[in-house]
Short mmCIF file of C-alpha atoms and ligand atoms in Angstrom, two decimals:
data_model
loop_
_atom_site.label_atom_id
_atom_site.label_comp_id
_atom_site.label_asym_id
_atom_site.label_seq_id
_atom_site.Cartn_x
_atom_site.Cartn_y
_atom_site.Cartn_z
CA UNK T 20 -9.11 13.97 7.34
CA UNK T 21 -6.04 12.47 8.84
CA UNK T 22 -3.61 9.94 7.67
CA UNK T 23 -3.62 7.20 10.30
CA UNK T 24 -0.27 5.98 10.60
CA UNK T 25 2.74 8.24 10.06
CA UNK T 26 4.34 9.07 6.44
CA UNK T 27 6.59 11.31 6.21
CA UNK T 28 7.01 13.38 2.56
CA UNK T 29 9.25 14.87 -0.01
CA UNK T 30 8.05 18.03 -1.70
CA UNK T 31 10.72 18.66 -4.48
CA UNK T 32 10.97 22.14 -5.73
CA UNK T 33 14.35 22.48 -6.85
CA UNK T 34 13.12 23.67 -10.92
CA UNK T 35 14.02 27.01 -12.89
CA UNK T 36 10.85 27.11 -14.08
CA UNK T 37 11.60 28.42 -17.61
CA UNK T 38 8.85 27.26 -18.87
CA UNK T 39 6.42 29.41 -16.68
CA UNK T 40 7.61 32.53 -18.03
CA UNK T 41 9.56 35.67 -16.06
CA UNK T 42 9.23 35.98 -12.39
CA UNK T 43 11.25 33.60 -10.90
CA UNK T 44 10.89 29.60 -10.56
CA UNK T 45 7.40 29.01 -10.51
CA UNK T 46 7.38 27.33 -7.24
CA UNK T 47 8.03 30.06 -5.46
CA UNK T 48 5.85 32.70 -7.00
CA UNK T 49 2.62 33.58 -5.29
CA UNK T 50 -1.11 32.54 -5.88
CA UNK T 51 -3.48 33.96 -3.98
CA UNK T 52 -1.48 35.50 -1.65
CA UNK T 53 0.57 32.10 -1.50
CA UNK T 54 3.69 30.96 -2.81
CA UNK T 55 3.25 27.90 -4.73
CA UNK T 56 5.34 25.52 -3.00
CA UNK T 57 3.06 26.54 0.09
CA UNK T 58 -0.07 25.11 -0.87
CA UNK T 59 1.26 21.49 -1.04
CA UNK T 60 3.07 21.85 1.95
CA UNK T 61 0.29 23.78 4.11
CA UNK T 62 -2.12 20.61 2.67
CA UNK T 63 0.52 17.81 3.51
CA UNK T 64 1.01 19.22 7.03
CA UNK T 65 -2.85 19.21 7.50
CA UNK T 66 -2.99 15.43 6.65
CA UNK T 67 -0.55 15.03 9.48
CA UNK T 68 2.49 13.92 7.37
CA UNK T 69 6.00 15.20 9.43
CA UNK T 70 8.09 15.36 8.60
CA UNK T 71 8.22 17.16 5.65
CA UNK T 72 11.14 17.93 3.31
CA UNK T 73 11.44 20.48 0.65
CA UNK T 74 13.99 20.33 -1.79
CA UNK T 75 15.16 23.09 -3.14
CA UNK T 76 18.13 24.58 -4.66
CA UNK T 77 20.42 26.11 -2.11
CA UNK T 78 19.94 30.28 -3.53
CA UNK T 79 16.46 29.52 -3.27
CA UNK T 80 16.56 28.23 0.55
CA UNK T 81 15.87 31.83 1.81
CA UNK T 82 11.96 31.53 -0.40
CA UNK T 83 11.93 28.32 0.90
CA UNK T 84 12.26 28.75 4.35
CA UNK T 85 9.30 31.58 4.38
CA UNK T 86 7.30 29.71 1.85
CA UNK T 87 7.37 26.99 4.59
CA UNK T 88 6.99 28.72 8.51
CA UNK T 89 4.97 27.42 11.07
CA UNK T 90 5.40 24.14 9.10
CA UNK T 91 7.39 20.75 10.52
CA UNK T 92 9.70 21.75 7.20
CA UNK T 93 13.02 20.80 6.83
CA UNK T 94 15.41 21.94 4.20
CA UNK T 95 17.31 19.91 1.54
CA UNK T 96 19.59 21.12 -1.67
CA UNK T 97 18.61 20.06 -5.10
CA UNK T 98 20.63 18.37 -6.91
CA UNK T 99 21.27 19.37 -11.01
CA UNK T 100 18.09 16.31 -11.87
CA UNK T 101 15.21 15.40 -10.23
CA UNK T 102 15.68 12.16 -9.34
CA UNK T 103 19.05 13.70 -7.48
CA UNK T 104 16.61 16.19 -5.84
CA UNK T 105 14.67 12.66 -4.30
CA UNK T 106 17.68 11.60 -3.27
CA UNK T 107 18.58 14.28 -1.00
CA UNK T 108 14.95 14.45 0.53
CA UNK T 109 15.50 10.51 1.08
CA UNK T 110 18.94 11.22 2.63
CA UNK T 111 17.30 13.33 4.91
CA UNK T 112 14.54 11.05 6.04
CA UNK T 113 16.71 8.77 6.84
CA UNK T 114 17.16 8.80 10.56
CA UNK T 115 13.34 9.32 11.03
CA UNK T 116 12.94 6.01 8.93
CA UNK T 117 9.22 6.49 7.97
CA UNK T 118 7.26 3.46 7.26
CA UNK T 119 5.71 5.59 4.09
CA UNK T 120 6.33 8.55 2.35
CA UNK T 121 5.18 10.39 -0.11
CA UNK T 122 6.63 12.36 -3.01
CA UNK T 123 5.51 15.22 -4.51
CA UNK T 124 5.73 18.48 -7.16
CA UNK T 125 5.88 21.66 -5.64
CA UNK T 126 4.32 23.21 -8.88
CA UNK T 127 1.44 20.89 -8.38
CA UNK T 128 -0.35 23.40 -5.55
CA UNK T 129 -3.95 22.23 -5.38
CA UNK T 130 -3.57 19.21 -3.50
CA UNK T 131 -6.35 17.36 -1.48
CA UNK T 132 -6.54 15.94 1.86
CA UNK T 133 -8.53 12.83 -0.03
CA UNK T 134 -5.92 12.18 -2.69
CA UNK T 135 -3.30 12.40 0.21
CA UNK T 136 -5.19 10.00 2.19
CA UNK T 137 -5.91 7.54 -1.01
CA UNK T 138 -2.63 7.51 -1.90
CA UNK T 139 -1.18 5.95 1.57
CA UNK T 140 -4.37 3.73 1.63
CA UNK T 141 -3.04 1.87 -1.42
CA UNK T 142 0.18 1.21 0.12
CA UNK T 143 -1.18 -1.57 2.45
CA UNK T 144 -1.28 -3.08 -0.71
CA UNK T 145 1.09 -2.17 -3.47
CA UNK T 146 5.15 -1.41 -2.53
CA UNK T 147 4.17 2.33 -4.51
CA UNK T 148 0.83 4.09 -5.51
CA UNK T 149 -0.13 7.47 -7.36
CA UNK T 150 -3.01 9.43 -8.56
CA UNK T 151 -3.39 8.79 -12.39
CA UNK T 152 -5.79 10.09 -15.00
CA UNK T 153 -7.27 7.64 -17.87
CA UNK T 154 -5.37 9.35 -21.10
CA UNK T 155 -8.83 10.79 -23.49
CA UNK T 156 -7.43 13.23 -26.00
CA UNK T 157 -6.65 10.79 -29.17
CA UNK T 158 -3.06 10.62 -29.95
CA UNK T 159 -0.87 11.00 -32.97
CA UNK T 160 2.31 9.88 -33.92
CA UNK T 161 3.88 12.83 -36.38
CA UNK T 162 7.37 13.49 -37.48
CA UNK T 163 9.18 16.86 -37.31
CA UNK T 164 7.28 18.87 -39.48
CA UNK T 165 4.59 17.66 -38.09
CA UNK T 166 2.83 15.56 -40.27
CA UNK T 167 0.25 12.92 -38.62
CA UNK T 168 2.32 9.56 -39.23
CA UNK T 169 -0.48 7.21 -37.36
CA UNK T 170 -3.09 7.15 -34.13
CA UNK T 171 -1.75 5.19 -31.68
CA UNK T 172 -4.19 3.56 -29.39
CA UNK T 173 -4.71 5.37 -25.99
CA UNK T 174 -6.43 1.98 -24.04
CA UNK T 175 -4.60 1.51 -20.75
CA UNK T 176 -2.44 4.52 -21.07
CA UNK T 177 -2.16 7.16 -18.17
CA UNK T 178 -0.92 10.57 -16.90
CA UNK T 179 0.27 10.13 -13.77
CA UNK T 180 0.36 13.06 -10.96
CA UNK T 181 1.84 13.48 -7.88
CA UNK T 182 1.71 12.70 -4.93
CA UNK T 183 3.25 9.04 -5.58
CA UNK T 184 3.42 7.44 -2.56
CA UNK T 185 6.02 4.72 -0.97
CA UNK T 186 6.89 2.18 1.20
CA UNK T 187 10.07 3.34 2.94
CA UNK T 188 12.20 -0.09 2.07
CA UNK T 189 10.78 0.09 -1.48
CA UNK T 190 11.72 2.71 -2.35
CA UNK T 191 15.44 3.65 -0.65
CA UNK T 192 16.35 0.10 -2.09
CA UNK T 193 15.14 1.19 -5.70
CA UNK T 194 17.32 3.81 -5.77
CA UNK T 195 19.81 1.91 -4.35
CA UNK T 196 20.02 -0.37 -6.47
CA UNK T 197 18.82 2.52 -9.77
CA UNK T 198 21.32 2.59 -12.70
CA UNK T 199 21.27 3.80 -16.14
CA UNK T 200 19.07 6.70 -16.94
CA UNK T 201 17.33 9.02 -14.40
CA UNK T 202 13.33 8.17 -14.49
CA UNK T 203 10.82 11.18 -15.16
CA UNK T 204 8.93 9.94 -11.77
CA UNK T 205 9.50 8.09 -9.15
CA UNK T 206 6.89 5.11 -9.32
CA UNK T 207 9.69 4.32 -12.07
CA UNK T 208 12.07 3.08 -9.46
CA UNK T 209 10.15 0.87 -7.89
CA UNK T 210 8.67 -0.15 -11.30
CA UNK T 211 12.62 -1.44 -12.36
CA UNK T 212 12.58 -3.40 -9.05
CA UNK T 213 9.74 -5.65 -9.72
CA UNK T 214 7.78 -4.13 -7.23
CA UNK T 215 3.84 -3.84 -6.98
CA UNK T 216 2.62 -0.35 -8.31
CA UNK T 217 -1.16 0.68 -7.62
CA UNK T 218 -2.59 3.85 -9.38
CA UNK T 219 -5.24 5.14 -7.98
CA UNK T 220 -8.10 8.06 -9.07
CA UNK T 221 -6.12 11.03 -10.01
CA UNK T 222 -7.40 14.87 -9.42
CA UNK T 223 -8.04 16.90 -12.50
CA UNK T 224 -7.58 20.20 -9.85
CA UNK T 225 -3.75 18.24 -9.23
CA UNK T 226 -2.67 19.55 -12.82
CA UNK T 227 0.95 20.85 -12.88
CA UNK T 228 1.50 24.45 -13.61
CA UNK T 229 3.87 24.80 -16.16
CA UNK T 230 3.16 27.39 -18.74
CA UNK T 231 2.46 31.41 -17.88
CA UNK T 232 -1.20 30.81 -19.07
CA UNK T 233 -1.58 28.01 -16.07
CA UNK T 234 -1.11 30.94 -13.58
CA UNK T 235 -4.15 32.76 -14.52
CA UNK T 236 -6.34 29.64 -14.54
CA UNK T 237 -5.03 28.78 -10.83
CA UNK T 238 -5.81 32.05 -9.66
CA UNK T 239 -9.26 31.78 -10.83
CA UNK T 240 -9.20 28.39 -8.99
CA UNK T 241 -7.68 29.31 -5.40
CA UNK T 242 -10.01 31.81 -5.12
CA UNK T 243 -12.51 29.24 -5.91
CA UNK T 244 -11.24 27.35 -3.16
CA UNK T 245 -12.06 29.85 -0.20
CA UNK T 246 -15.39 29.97 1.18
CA UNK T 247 -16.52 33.16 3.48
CA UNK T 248 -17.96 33.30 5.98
CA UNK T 249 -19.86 36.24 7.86
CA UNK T 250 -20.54 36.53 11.74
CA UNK T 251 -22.65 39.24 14.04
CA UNK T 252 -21.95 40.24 17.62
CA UNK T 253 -23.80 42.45 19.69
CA UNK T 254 -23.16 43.24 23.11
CA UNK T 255 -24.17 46.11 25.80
CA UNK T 256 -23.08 47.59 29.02
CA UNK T 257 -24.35 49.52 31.51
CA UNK T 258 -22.45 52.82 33.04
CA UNK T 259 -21.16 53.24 36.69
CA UNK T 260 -19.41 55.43 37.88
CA UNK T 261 -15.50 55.30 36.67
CA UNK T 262 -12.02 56.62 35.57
CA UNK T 263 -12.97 55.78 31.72
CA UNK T 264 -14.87 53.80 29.51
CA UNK T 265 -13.04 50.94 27.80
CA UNK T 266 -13.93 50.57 23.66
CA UNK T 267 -12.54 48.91 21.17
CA UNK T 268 -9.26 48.10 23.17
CA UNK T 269 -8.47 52.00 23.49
CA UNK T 270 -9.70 54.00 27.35
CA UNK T 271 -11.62 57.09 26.77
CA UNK T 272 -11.09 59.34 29.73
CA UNK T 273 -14.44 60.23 31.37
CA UNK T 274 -16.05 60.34 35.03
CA UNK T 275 -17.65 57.03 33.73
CA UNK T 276 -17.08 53.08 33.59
CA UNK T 277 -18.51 50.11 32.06
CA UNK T 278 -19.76 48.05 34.60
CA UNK T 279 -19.16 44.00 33.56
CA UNK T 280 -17.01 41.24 34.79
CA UNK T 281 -13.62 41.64 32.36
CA UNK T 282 -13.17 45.79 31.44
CA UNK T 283 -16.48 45.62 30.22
CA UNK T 284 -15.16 46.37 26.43
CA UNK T 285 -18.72 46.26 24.05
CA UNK T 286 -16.76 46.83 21.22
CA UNK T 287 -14.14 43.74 22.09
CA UNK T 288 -16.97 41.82 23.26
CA UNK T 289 -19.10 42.21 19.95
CA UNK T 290 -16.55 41.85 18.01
CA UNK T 291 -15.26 38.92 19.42
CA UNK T 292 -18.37 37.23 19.05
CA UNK T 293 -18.71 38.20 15.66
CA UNK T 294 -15.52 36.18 14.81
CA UNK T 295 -16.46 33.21 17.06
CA UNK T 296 -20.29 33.79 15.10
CA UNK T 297 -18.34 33.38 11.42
CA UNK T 298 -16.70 30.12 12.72
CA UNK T 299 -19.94 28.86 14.19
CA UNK T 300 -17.87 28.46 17.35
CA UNK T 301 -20.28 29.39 20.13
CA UNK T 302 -19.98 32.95 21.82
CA UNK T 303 -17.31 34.56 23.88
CA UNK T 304 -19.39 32.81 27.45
CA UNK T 305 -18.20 29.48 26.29
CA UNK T 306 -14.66 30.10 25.51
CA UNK T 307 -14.34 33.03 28.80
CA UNK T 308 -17.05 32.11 31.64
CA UNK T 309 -17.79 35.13 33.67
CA UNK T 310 -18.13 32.48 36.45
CA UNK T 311 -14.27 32.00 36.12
CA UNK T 312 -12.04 34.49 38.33
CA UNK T 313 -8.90 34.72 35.89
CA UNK T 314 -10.87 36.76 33.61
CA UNK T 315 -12.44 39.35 36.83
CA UNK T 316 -11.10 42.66 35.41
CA UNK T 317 -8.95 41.07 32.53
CA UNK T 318 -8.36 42.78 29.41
CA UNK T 319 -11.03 41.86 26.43
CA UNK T 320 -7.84 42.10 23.80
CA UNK T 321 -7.62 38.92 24.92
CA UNK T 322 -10.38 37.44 24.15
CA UNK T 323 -10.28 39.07 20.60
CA UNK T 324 -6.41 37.67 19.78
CA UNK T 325 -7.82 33.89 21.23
CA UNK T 326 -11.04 34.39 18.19
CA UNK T 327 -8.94 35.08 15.56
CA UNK T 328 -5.76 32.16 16.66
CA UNK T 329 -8.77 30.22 16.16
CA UNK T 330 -9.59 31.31 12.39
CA UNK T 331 -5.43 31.04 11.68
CA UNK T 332 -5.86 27.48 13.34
CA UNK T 333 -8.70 26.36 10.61
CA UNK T 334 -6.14 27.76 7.77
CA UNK T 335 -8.39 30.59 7.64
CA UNK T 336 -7.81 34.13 7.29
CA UNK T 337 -10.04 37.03 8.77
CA UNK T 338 -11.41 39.73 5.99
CA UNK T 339 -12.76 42.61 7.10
CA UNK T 340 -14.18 43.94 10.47
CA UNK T 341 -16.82 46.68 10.94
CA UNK T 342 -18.17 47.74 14.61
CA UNK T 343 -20.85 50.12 15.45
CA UNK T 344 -21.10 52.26 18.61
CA UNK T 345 -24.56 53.32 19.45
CA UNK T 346 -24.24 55.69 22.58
CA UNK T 347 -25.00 59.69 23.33
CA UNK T 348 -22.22 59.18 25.61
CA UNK T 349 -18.33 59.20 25.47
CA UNK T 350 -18.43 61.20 21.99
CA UNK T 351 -16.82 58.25 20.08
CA UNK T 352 -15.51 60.10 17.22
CA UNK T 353 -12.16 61.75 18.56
CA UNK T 354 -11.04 58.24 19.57
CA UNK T 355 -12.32 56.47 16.44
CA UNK T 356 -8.75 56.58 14.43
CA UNK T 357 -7.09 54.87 17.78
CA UNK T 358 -9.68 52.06 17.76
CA UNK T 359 -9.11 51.48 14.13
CA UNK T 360 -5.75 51.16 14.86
CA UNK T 361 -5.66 49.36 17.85
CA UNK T 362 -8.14 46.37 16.58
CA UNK T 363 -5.74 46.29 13.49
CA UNK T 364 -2.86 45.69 15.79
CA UNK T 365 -5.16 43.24 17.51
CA UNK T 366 -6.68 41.25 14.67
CA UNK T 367 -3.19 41.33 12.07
CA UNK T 368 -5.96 43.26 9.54
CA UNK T 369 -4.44 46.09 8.26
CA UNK T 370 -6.01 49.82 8.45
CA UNK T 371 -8.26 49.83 5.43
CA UNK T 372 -10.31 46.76 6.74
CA UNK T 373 -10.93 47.68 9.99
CA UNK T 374 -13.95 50.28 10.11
CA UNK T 375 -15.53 51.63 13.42
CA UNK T 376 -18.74 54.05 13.36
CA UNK T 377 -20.91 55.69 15.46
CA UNK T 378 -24.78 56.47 16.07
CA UNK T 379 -27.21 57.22 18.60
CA UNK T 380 -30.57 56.43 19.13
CA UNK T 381 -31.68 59.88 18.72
CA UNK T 382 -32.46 59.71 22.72
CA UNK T 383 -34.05 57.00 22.93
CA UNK T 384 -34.29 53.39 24.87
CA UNK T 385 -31.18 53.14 27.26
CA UNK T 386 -28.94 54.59 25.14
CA UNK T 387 -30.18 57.38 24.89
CA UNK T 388 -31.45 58.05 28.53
CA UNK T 389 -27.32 56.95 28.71
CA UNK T 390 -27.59 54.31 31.19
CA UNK T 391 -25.30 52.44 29.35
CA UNK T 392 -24.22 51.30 25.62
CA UNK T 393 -24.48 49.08 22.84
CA UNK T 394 -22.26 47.60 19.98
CA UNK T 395 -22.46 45.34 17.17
CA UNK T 396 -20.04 44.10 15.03
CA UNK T 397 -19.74 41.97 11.98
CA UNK T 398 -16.09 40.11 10.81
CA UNK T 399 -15.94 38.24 7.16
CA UNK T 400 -13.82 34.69 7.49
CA UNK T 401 -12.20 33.67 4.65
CA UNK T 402 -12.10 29.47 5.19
CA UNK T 403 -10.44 26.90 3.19
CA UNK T 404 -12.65 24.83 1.41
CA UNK T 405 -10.29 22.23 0.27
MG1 MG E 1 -19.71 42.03 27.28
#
């Protein structure tokens, strides 16, 4: 799901996060491998908003800048209050003059391409929109100590989330033009103006974490929100006569080769389609036709590195590989460490989830009369599923 028109977007992450216990401001810890801030940011740049600022306070611009690579990021300082924070990401929007923006928590990480997409859908109506939640716990007034006072009634009342989204002009002039005290959001601003201000279907998964016990609960709910994925490859070659056989990216010296159109690598080759398999993204043919001359004698780490670009392109991350040799001839096993190691280096895995075995076919079938070799491998995809 993409946006449409552009919007640009605020993520402001300039808290203490005092509230969420030790280790640091919340936004910046990790979950699920993740830090916080990254979650919002990764999903914003998904939805095609750029660019993106992040707002954070100036010791914490190191975190920030790694939280954010890869992403169309730029940096802003906090200010001491939040609506100071907005400010600066305004300030530095301002030469990019987006016709929308959006503005959001950092410590609100599971955030979906739909609300995104709602959100700037309501502003060809309304000057400002947000997600919002109808308010159903009952509420009671009560004093210090306290003691229930009254119920007040809850009809029309709601929690409001983030992202709350903007027209450009709206919103610069209402903090323009903002005096007294600093609002607790920024649908506020535009509220003082007179302006139009839409709410929209909020997210229950949008919830802010706050408190230490959120932390455990969003764990339990980012890894809810990968989905894996298994693939197979198999692939064989047939021997000729040769300087080495190529396998799993490493060249065992023997009087042999593996006769094919790249180097001929089964192990490459099966693995590669194993990755392409877990994507459901056709087999290595389609992406490397023998029928094209560029890849005549070309090295099969190639192909491998293209596969798994392709799982860091879906915002996916690659698991575990396992390949299996079955040949009576090179002896596999002295070489097995360097193919481990060299398909880590390949892949990004590291050691303990890449495995490579071997087996024969107890002389059997063409193996076995050694006319040439087989492999077969199998990679788990972890996918996004938001
Ligand atoms: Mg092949």
């Amino acid at each position: 799901m993409t946006i449409g028109r552009p919007a640009a977007a605020v993520v402001v992450a300039g808290g203490v996060g005092s509230r969420a216990g030790p280790g640091g401001p919340k936004q910046w810890r990790t979950l699920a491998g993740r830090p916080v801030a990254r979650w919002s940011l990764q999903a914003l740049a998904d939805a095609g908003c750029a660019p993106i600022v992040l707002v954070a306070r100036a010791e914490d611009h190191v975190v920030a800048a790694e939280a954010a690579v890869g992403l169309p990021v730029v940096l802003a300082e906090a200010g001491s209050e939040r609506a100071d924070s907005v400010r600066a990401g305004l300030a530095a929007l301002v030469e990019a003059a987006p016709e929308r923006v959006l503005i959001h928590d950092a410590a609100r990480p599971f955030l979906s391409a739909k609300i995104i997409s709602d959100v700037l859908a309501a502003l060809d109506e309304a000057d400002a929109a947000a997600p919002a939640l109808p308010v159903s716990d009952t509420l009671k007034r009560a004093d210090a100590a306290l003691l229930v006072q009254g119920t007040e009634p809850r009809d029309g009342l709601f929690r409001v989330q983030t992202p709350q989204g903007f027209r450009w002009s709206a919103l610069r002039d209402g903090y323009a033009r903002l005096t007294g005290d600093a609002p607790t959001d920024d649908l506020a601003v535009v509220e003082r103006t007179g302006g139009r201000v839409q709410l929209i279907p909020g997210d229950s998964m949008l919830t802010k974490l706050t408190h230490p016990e959120d932390f455990a609960m969003a764990e339990r709910l980012a890894a809810a929100r990968w989905t894996t994925r298994v693939g197979l490859g198999v692939d064989a070659h047939r021997f000729g006569p040769g300087d080495g056989v190529w396998l799993c990216g490493v060249k065992i010296p023997s009087e042999l080769a593996l006769i094919g159109h790249s180097d001929a690598d089964a192990g490459l080759h099966a693995l590669t389609d194993a990755v392409l398999g877990a994507l459901s993204e056709g087999d290595i043919g389609d992406h490397f036709p023998p029928s094209d001359p560029q890849w005549r004698g070309a090295a099969s780490d190639q192909f491998l590195a293209h596969a798994v670009a392709m799982v860091a392109a879906r915002g996916g991350r690659l698991a575990n590989v396992d390949v299996t040799i079955v040949s009576e001839t090179p002896r596999i096993k002295p070489h097995r460490q360097a193919m481990r190691e060299r398909l880590a280096a390949i892949t990004g895995l590291p050691l303990d989830a890449v495995s490579v075995k071997a087996t024969t076919t107890e002389r059997m079938g063409f193996t076995g009369r050694e006319e040439g070799l087989l492999a077969q491998a199998v990679a788990t995809v972890e996918l996004p599923s938001l």
